[in-house]
Coordinates of C-alpha atoms and ligand atoms in Angstrom, one line a residue:
X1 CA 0.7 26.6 0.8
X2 CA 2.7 24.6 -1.6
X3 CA -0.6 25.0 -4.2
X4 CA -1.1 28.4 -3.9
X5 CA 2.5 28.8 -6.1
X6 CA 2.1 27.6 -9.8
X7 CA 6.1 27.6 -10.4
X8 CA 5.9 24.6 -8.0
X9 CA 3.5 22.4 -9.6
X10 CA 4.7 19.3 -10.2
X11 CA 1.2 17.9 -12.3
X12 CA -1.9 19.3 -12.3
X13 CA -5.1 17.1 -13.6
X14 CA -8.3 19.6 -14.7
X15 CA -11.6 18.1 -15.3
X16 CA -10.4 14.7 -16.4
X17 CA -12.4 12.4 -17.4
X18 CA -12.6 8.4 -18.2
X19 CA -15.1 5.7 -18.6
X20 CA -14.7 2.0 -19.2
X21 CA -17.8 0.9 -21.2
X22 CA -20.2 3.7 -19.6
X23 CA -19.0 3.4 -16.5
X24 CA -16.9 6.7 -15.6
X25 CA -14.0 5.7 -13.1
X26 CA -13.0 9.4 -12.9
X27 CA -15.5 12.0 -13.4
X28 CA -14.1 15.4 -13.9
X29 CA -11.5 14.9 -11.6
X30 CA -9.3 17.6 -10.8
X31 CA -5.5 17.3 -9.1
X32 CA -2.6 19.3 -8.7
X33 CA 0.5 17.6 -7.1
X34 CA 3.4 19.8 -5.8
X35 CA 7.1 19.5 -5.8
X36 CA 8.4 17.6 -2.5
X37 CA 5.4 16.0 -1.2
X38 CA 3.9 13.0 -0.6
X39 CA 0.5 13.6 -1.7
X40 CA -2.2 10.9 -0.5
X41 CA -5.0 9.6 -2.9
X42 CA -7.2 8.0 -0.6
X43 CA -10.9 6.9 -1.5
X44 CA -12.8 3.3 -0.7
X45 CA -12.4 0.5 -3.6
X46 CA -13.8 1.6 -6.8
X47 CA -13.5 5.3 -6.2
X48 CA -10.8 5.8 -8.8
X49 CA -7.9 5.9 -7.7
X50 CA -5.8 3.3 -9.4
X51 CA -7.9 5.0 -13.0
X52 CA -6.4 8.7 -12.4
X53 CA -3.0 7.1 -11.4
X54 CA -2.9 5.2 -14.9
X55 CA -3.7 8.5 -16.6
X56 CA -1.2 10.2 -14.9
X57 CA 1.4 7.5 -15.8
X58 CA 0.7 7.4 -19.5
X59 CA -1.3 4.0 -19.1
X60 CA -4.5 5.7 -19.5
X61 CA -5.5 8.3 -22.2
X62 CA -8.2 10.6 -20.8
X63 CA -11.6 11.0 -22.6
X64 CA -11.6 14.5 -21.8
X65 CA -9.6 17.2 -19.6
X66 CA -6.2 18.8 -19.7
X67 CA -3.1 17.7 -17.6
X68 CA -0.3 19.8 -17.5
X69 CA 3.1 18.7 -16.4
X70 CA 5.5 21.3 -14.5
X71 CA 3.6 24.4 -16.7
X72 CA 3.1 23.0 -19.8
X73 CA 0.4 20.5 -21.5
X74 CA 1.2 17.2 -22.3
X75 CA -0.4 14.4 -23.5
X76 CA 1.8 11.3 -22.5
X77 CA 0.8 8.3 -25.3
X78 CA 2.6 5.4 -23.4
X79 CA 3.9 4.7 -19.7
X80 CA 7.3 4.7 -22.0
X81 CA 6.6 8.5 -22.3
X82 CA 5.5 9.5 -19.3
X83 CA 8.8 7.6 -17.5
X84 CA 10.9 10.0 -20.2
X85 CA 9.5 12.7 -18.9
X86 CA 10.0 11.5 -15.3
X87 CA 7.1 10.1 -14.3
X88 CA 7.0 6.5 -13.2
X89 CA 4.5 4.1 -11.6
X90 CA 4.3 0.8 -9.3
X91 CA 1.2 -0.9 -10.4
X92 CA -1.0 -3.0 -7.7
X93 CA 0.4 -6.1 -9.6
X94 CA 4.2 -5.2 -10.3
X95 CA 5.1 -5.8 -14.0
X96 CA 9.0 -7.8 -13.2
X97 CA 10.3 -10.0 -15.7
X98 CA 10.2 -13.2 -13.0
X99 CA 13.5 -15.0 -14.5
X100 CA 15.5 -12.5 -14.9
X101 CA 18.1 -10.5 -11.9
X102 CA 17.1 -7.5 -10.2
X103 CA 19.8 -5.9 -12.3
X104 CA 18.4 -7.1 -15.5
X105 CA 14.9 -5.8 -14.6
X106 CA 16.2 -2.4 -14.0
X107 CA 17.9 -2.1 -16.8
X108 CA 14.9 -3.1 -18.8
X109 CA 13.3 -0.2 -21.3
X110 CA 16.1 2.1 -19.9
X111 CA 16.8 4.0 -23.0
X112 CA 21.0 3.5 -22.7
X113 CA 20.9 -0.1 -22.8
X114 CA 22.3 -1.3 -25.5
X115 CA 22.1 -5.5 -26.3
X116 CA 24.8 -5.9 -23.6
X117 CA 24.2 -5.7 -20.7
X118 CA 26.5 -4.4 -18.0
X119 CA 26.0 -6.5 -15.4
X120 CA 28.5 -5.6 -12.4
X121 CA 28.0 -1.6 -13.2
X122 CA 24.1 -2.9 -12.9
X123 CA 24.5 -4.4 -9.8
X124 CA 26.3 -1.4 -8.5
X125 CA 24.0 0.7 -9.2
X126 CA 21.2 -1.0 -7.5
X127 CA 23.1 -2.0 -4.6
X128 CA 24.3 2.1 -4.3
X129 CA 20.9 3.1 -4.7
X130 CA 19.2 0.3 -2.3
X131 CA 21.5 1.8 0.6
X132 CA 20.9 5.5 -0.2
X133 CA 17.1 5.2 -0.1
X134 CA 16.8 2.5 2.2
X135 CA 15.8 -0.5 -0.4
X136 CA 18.0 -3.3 0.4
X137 CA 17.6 -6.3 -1.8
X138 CA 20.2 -8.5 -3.8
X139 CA 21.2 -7.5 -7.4
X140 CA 21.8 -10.8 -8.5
X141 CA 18.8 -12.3 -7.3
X142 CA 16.1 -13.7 -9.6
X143 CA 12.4 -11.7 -9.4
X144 CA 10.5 -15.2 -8.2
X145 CA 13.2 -15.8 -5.4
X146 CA 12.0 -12.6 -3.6
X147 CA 9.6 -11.7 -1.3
X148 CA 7.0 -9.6 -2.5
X149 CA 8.0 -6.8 -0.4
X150 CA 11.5 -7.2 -2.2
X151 CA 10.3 -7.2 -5.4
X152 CA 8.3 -3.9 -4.6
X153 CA 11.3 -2.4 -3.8
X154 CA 13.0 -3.3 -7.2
X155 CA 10.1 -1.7 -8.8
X156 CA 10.8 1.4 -6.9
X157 CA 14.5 1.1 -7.7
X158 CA 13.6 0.9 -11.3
X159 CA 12.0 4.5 -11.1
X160 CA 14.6 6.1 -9.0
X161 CA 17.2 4.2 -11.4
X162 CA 15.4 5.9 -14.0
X163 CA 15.2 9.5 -12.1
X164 CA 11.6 9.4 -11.9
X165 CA 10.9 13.2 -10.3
X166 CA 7.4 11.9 -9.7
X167 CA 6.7 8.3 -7.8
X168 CA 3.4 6.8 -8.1
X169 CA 2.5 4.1 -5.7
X170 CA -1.0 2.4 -5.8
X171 CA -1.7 0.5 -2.8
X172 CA 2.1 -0.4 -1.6
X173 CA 1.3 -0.9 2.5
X174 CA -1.4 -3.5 0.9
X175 CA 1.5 -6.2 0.7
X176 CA 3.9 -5.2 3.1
X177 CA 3.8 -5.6 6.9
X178 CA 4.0 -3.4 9.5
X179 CA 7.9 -3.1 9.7
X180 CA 8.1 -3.0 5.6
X181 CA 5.3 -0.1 5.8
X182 CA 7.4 1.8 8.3
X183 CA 10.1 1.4 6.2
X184 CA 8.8 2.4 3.0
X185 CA 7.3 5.5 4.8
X186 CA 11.3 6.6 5.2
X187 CA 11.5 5.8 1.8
X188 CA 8.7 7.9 0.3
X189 CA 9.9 11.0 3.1
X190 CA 13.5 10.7 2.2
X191 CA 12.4 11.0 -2.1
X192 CA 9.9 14.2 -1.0
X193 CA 12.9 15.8 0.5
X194 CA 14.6 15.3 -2.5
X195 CA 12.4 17.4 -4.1
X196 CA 10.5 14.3 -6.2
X197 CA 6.6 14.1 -5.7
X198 CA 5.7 11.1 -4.5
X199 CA 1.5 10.0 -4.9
X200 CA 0.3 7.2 -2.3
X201 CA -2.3 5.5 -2.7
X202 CA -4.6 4.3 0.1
X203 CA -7.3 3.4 1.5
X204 CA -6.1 3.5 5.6
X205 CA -7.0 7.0 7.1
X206 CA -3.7 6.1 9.7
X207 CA -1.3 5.8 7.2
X208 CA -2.4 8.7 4.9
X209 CA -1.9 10.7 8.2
X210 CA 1.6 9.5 9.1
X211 CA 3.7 10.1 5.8
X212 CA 1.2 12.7 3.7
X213 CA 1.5 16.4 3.4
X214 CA -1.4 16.5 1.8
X215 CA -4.6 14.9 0.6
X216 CA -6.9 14.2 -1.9
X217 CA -9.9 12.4 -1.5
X218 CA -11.8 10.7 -4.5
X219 CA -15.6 9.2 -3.9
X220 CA -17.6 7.5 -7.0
X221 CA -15.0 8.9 -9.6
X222 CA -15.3 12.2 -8.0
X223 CA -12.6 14.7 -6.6
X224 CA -14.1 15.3 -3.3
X225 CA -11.0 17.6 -2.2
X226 CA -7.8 18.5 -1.4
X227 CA -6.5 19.7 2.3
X228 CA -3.0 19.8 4.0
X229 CA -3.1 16.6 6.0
X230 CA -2.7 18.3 9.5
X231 CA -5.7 19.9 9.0
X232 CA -7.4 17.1 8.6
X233 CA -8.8 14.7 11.1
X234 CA -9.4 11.1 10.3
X235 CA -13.3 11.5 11.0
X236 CA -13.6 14.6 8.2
X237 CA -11.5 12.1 5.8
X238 CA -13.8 9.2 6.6
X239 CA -16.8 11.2 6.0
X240 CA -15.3 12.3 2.7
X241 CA -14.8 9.0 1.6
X242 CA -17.4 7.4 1.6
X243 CA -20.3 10.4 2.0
X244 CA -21.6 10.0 5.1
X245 CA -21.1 10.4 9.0
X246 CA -19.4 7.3 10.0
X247 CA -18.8 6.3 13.5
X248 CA -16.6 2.8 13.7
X249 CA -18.5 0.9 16.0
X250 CA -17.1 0.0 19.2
X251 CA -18.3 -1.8 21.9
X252 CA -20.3 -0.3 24.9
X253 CA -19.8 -2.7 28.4
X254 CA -21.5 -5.7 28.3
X255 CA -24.8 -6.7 29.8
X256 CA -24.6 -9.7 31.7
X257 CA -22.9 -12.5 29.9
X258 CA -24.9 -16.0 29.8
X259 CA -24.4 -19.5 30.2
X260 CA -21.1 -20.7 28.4
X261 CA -21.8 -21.4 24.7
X262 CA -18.1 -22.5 23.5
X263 CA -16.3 -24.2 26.1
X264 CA -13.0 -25.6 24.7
X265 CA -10.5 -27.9 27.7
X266 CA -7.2 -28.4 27.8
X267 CA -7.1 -28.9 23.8
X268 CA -4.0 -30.0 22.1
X269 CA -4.0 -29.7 18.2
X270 CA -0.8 -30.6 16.0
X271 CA -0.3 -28.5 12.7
X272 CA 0.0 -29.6 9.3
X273 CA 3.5 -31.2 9.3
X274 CA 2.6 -33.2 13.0
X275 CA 4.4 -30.6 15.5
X276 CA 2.2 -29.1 18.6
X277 CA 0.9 -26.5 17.7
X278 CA -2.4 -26.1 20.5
X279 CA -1.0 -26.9 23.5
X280 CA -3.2 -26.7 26.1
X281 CA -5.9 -24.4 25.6
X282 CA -9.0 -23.5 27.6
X283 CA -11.2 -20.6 27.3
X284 CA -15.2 -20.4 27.9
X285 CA -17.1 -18.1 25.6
X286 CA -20.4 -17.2 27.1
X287 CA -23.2 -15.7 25.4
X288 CA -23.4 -12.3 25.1
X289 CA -19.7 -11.5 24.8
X290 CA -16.8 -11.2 22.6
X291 CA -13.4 -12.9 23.7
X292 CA -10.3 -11.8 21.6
X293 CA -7.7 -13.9 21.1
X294 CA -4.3 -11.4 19.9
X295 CA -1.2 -12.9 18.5
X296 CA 1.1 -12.9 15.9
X297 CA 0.1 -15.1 13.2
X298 CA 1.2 -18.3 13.1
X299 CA 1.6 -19.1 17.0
X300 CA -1.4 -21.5 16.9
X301 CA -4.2 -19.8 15.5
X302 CA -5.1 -21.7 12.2
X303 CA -5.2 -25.3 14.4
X304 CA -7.1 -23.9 17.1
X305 CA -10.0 -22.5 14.6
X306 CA -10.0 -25.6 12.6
X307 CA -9.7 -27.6 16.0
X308 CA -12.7 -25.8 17.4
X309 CA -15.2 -26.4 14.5
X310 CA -14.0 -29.8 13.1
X311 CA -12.1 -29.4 10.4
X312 CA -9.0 -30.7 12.0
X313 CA -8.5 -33.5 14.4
X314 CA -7.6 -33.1 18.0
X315 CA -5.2 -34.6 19.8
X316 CA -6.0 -34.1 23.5
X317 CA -9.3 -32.6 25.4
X318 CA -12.7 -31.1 25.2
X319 CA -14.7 -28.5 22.6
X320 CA -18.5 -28.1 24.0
X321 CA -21.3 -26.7 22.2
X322 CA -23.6 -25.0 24.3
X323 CA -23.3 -27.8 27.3
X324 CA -22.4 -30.9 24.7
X325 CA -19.5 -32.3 23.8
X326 CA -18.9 -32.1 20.3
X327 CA -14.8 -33.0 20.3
X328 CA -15.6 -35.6 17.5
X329 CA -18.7 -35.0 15.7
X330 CA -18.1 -33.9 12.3
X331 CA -17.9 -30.5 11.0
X332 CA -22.0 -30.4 9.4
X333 CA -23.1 -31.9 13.0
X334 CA -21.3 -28.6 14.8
X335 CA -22.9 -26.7 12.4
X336 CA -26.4 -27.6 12.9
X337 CA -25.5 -27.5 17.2
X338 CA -25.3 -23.6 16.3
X339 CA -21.4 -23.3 15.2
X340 CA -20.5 -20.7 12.7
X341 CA -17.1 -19.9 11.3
X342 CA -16.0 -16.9 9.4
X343 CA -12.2 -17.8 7.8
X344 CA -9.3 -16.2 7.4
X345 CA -9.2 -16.7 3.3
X346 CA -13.0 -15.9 2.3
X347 CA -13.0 -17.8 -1.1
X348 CA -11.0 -20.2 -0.5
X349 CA -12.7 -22.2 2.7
X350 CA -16.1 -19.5 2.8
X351 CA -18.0 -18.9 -0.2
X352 CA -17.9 -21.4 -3.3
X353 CA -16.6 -19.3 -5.6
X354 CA -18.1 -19.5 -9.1
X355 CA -21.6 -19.7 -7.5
X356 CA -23.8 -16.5 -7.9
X357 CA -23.7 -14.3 -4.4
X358 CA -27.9 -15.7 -3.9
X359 CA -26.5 -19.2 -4.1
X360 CA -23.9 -18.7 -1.9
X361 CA -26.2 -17.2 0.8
X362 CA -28.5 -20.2 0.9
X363 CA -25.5 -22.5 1.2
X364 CA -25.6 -23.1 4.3
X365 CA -29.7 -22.8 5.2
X366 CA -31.2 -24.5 2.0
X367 CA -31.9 -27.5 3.8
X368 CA -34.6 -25.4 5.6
X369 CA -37.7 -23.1 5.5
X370 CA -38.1 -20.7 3.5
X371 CA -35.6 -22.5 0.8
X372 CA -37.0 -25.8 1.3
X373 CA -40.8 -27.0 2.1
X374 CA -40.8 -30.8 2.9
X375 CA -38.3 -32.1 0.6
X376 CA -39.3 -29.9 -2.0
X377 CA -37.1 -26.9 -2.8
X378 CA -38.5 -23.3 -3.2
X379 CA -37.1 -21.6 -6.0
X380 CA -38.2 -18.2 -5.5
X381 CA -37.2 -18.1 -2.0
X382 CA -33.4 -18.0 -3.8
X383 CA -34.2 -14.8 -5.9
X384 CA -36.5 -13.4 -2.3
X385 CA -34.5 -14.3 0.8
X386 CA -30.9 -13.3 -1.9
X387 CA -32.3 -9.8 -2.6
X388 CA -33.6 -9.3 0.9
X389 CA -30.3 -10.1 2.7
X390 CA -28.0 -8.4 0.0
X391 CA -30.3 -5.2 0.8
X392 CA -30.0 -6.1 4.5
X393 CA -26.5 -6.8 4.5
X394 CA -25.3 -3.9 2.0
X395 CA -23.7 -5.7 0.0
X396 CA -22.6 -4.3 -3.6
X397 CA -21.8 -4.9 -6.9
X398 CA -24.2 -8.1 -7.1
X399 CA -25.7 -8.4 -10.7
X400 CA -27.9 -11.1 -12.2
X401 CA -25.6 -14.6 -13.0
X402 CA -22.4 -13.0 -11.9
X403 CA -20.3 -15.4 -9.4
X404 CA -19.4 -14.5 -5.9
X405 CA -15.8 -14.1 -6.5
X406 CA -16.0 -11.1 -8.7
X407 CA -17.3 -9.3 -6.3
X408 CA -14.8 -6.9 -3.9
X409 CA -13.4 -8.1 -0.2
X410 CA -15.7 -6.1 1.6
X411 CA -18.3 -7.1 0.1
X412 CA -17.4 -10.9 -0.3
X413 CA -16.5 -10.5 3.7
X414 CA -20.7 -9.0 4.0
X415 CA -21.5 -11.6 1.9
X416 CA -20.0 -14.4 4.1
X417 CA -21.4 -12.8 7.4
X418 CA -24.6 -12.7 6.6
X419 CA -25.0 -16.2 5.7
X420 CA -23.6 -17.1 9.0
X421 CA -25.4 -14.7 10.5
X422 CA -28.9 -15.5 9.2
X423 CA -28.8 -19.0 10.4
X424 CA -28.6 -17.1 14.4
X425 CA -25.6 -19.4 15.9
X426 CA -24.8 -19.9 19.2
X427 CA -21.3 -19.3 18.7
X428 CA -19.3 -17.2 15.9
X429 CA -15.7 -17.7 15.3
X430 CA -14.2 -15.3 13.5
X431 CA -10.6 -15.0 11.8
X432 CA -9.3 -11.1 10.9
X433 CA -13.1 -10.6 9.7
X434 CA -12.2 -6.9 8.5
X435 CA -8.2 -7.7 7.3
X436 CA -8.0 -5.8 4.0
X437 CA -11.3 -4.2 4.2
X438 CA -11.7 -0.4 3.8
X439 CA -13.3 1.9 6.5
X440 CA -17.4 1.4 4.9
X441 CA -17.0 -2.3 4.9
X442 CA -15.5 -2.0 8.2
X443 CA -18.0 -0.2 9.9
X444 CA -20.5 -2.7 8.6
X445 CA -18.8 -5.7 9.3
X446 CA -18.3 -4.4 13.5
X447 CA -21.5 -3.6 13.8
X448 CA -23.0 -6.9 12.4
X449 CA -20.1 -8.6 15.0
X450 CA -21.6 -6.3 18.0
X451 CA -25.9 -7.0 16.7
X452 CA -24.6 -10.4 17.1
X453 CA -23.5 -10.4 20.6
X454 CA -25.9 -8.1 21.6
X455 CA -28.6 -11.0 20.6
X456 CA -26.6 -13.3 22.5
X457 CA -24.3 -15.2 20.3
X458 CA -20.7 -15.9 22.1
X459 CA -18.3 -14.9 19.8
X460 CA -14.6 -15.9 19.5
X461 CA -12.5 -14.0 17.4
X462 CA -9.0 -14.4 16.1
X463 CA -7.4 -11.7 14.7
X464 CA -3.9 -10.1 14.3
X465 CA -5.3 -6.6 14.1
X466 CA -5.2 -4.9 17.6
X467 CA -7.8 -1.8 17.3
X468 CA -10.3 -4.8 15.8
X469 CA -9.4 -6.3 19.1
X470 CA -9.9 -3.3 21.1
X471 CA -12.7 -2.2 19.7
X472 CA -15.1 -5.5 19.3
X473 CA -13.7 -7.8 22.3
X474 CA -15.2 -7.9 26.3
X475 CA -12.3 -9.6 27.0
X476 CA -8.6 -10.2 25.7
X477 CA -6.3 -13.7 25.8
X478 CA -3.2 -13.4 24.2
X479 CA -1.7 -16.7 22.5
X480 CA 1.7 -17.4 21.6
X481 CA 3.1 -21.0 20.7
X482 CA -0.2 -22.5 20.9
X483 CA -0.5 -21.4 24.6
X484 CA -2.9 -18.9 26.2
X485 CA -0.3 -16.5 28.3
X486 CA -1.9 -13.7 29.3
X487 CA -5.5 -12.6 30.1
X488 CA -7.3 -9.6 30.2
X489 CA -10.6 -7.4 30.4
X490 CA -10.4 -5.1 26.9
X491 CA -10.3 -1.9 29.6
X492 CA -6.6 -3.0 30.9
X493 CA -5.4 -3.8 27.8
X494 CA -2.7 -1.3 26.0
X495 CA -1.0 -1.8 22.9
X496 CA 2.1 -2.3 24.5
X497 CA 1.2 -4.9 26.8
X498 CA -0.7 -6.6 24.6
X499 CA 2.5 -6.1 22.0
X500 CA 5.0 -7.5 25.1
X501 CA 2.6 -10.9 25.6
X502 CA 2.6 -11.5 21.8
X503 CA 6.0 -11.2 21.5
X504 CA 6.3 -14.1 24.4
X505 CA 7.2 -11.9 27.6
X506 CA 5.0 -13.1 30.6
X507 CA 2.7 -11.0 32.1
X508 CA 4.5 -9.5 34.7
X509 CA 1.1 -8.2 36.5
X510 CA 0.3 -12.4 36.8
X511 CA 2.1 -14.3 39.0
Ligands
ADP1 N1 -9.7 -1.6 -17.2 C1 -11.0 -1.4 -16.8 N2 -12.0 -1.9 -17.4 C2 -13.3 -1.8 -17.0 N3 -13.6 -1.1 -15.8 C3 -12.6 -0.6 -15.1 C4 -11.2 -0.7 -15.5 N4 -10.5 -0.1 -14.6 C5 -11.3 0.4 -13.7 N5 -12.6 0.1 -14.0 C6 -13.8 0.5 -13.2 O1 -13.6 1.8 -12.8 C7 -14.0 2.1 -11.5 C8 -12.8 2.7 -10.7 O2 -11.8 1.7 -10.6 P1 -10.3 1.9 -10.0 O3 -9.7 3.2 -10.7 O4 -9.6 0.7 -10.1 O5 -10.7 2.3 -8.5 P2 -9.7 2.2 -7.2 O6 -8.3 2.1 -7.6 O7 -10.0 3.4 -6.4 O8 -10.2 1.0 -6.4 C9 -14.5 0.8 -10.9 O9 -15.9 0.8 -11.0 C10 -13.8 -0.2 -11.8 O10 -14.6 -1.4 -11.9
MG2 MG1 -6.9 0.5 -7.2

């Protein structure tokens, strides 16, 4: 193994330490990366991860520890250092000067740039190194005209233009989609068979097992351990993580589904600049069961949601709540018929974000016992039914005063759940409830989805993600351009028929 042979060390980390303000973000950490691998950090938000990247990119100056650098000790005192000695870093939030060209910003800090700047041998450059590693992008474009997955790979240019031998990446997939992921994978594969070491950072057990060679998990600040990624099945990794067995939930077949609690007919919706964008839609949602609704984002999805709970008008047919018609009562009168809605962005339409997480919990329910007697309200109940559901719920990092929004997606995503879930609706509609999320928040977030059902609720939900799909839904429709065209139960649905639907090819098992 690559470890066992100190002349191929890359970095090696012993008993590091570093606190912010008496909190220790890496306790004692030990790490040793090798020449030519990719070399997965992976641990849930909070573990570390970004905190032991820092220190290993000169950002961060240890408390305590040793790191050693191909042999010898070093102590790098800037990022500036660490890059001279061929270590480099994208950050979570990428550190481009906005206004200037991709060839300025690569020639930034480099230590042979004089006051002029060569442009056109610039541009050369990066254009020659963009089609070696697979990293197209436009020299002459400015930083804000890019996508963000563009402007990540300038900040990857920028290390290899500086011949980083050791690529730290914190987080990349987070911003990228599927097809960009893929594609930096290549990347990162192509630079380890260089002979560079590249560290990636994640929380996703499925990508830390497509591109690593090896693994190191941290939990609570903690090195938990290192293994060779092939020996290491997702399950161990999860249970590494976050210190416990951990079983994603997925459904078991259905009892009997009940009486239809959402039943939406023939509805048409138009989307924010007037063009169809619901065109015909009808699904029933009983009680008892989850209907999935698959698709790429942006065929429909959005004006359908908002359509069903009231926050957009409709143009043509029916939404029911549990037997009435509720196609133009307002939004608070759905509500109160038994209507909940989890949404896609959780601060921006969910929680009210400078309110502390007690506050937002009652949001909804303060109008009622136990928040309210008569028309009196109960202050205690706020502190009470706050600490009992935040217990309940799991939800972390909650402290006296502090508002919602500081808290982390998972546990904003609990946060919002619950209060939708404590007022027991008739009907949850959920958007991508665990996009972003990693695996303990997950896990939480299904099983509160599946309690749910299993009391009864019907539950519609929305979601680009197909194992969420697979793993939470009865039954599977498949929407593209506003249109339902293809129907399933979850048991004869595949990825790649689900993937052929989505992409607009008809069913050819319908007729
Ligand atoms: N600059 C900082 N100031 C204060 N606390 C920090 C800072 N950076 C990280 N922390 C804390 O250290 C812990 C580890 O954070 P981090 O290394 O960012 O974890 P990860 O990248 O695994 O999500 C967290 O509790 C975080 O709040
Ligand atoms: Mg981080």
């Amino acid at each position: 193994m690559a470890t066992s042979n100190n002349g191929s060390l890359a970095v090696e980390l012993r008993n590091v330490d570093k606190a912010f303000y008496g909190v220790k973000a890496n306790d004692n950490v030990t790490f040793e990366l090798a020449r030519g691998e990719v070399h997965a950090l992976l641990g849930e938000n909070g573990a570390g991860k970004s905190t032991l990247c820092s220190i290993l990119a000169g950002l961060y100056r240890p408390d305590a520890g040793e790191m050693r650098f191909e042999g010898e000790p070093v102590t790098f005192k800037s990022p500036k250092d660490a890059l001279a000695a061929g270590v480099g870093m994208v950050y979570q939030h990428f550190r481009l000067v906005s206004n200037l060209t991709v060839a300025e910003n690569l020639a930034l800090g480099h230590p042979d740039m004089g006051i002029r700047i060569d442009q056109k041998k610039l541009s050369r450059a990066a254009t020659e190194l963009g089609d070696k590693y697979g990293l197209p992008v436009d020299p002459t474009a400015r930083i804000w005209q890019l996508s963000v997955g563009e402007q990540q790979r300038v900040e990857i240019l920028k290390l290899l233009y500086r011949n980083a031998k050791i690529l730290i990446l914190d987080e990349p997939t987070a911003v990228l989609t599927p097809q960009e992921g893929q594609a930096l994978f290549k990347t990162m594969r192509q630079m380890a068979g260089e002979g560079r070491s590249v560290i990636f950072v994640s929380h996703k057990l499925d990508e830390v097992k497509q591109v690593s060679d090896r693994v190191t998990v941290l939990r609570n600040g903690k090195t938990v351990g290192g293994v060779a990624t092939e020996d290491a099945e997702p399950k161990d990794l999860a249970r590494m993580m976050v210190g416990r067995d951990l079983e994603l939930p997925t459904r078991d077949a259905s009892g009997e589904p009940g009486r239809v609690v959402l039943g939406i007919h023939d509805l048409h919706v138009k989307s924010d600049r007037g063009l169809p964008a619901v065109q015909g839609i009808s699904i029933d949602v009983h009680g008892g069961e989850v209907v999935g609704i698959a698709g790429v984002s942006g065929n429909g999805q959005r004006e359908l949601a908002q359509g069903i709970v009231g926050l957009r008008p409709t143009d043509k047919g029916t939404v029911e709540i549990d037997g009435e018609d509720v196609t133009s009562a307002s939004v608070l009168d759905r509500i109160q018929k038994g209507c909940a809605y989890v949404p896609q962005s959780r601060l921006g339409m969910g929680l009210a974000p400078g309110l502390t997480t007690e506050e937002n919990l009652a949001l909804k329910a303060f109008r009622r016992p136990p928040y309210s007697r008569g028309r009196a309200l109960v202050a205690s109940a706020f502190k009470d039914e706050g600490a009992r559901q935040i217990e309940q719920y799991d939800i972390r990092g909650v402290r006296p005063g502090l508002p919602i929004r500081l808290l982390s997606g998972g546990n904003l995503q609990k946060a919002l759940l619950a209060r939708e879930v404590e007022l027991e609706p008739k009907v949850m509609l959920l958007r991508s409830p665990t996009r972003g999320l990693d695996v303990g928040a997950t896990e939480v977030v299904r099983n509160l989805v599946l309690s749910e059902r299993d009391r009864g609720t019907g539950v519609l939900l929305i979601s680009e993600d197909l194992d969420e799909l697979m793993a939470l839904s009865d039954r599977l429709l498949v929407i593209y351009e506003g249109e339902i065209v293809g129907e399933m139960p979850t048991e004869e649905a595949s990825a790649e028929r689900l993937g052929l639907l989505m992409a607009g090819q008809r069913d050819g098992s319908e007729t």
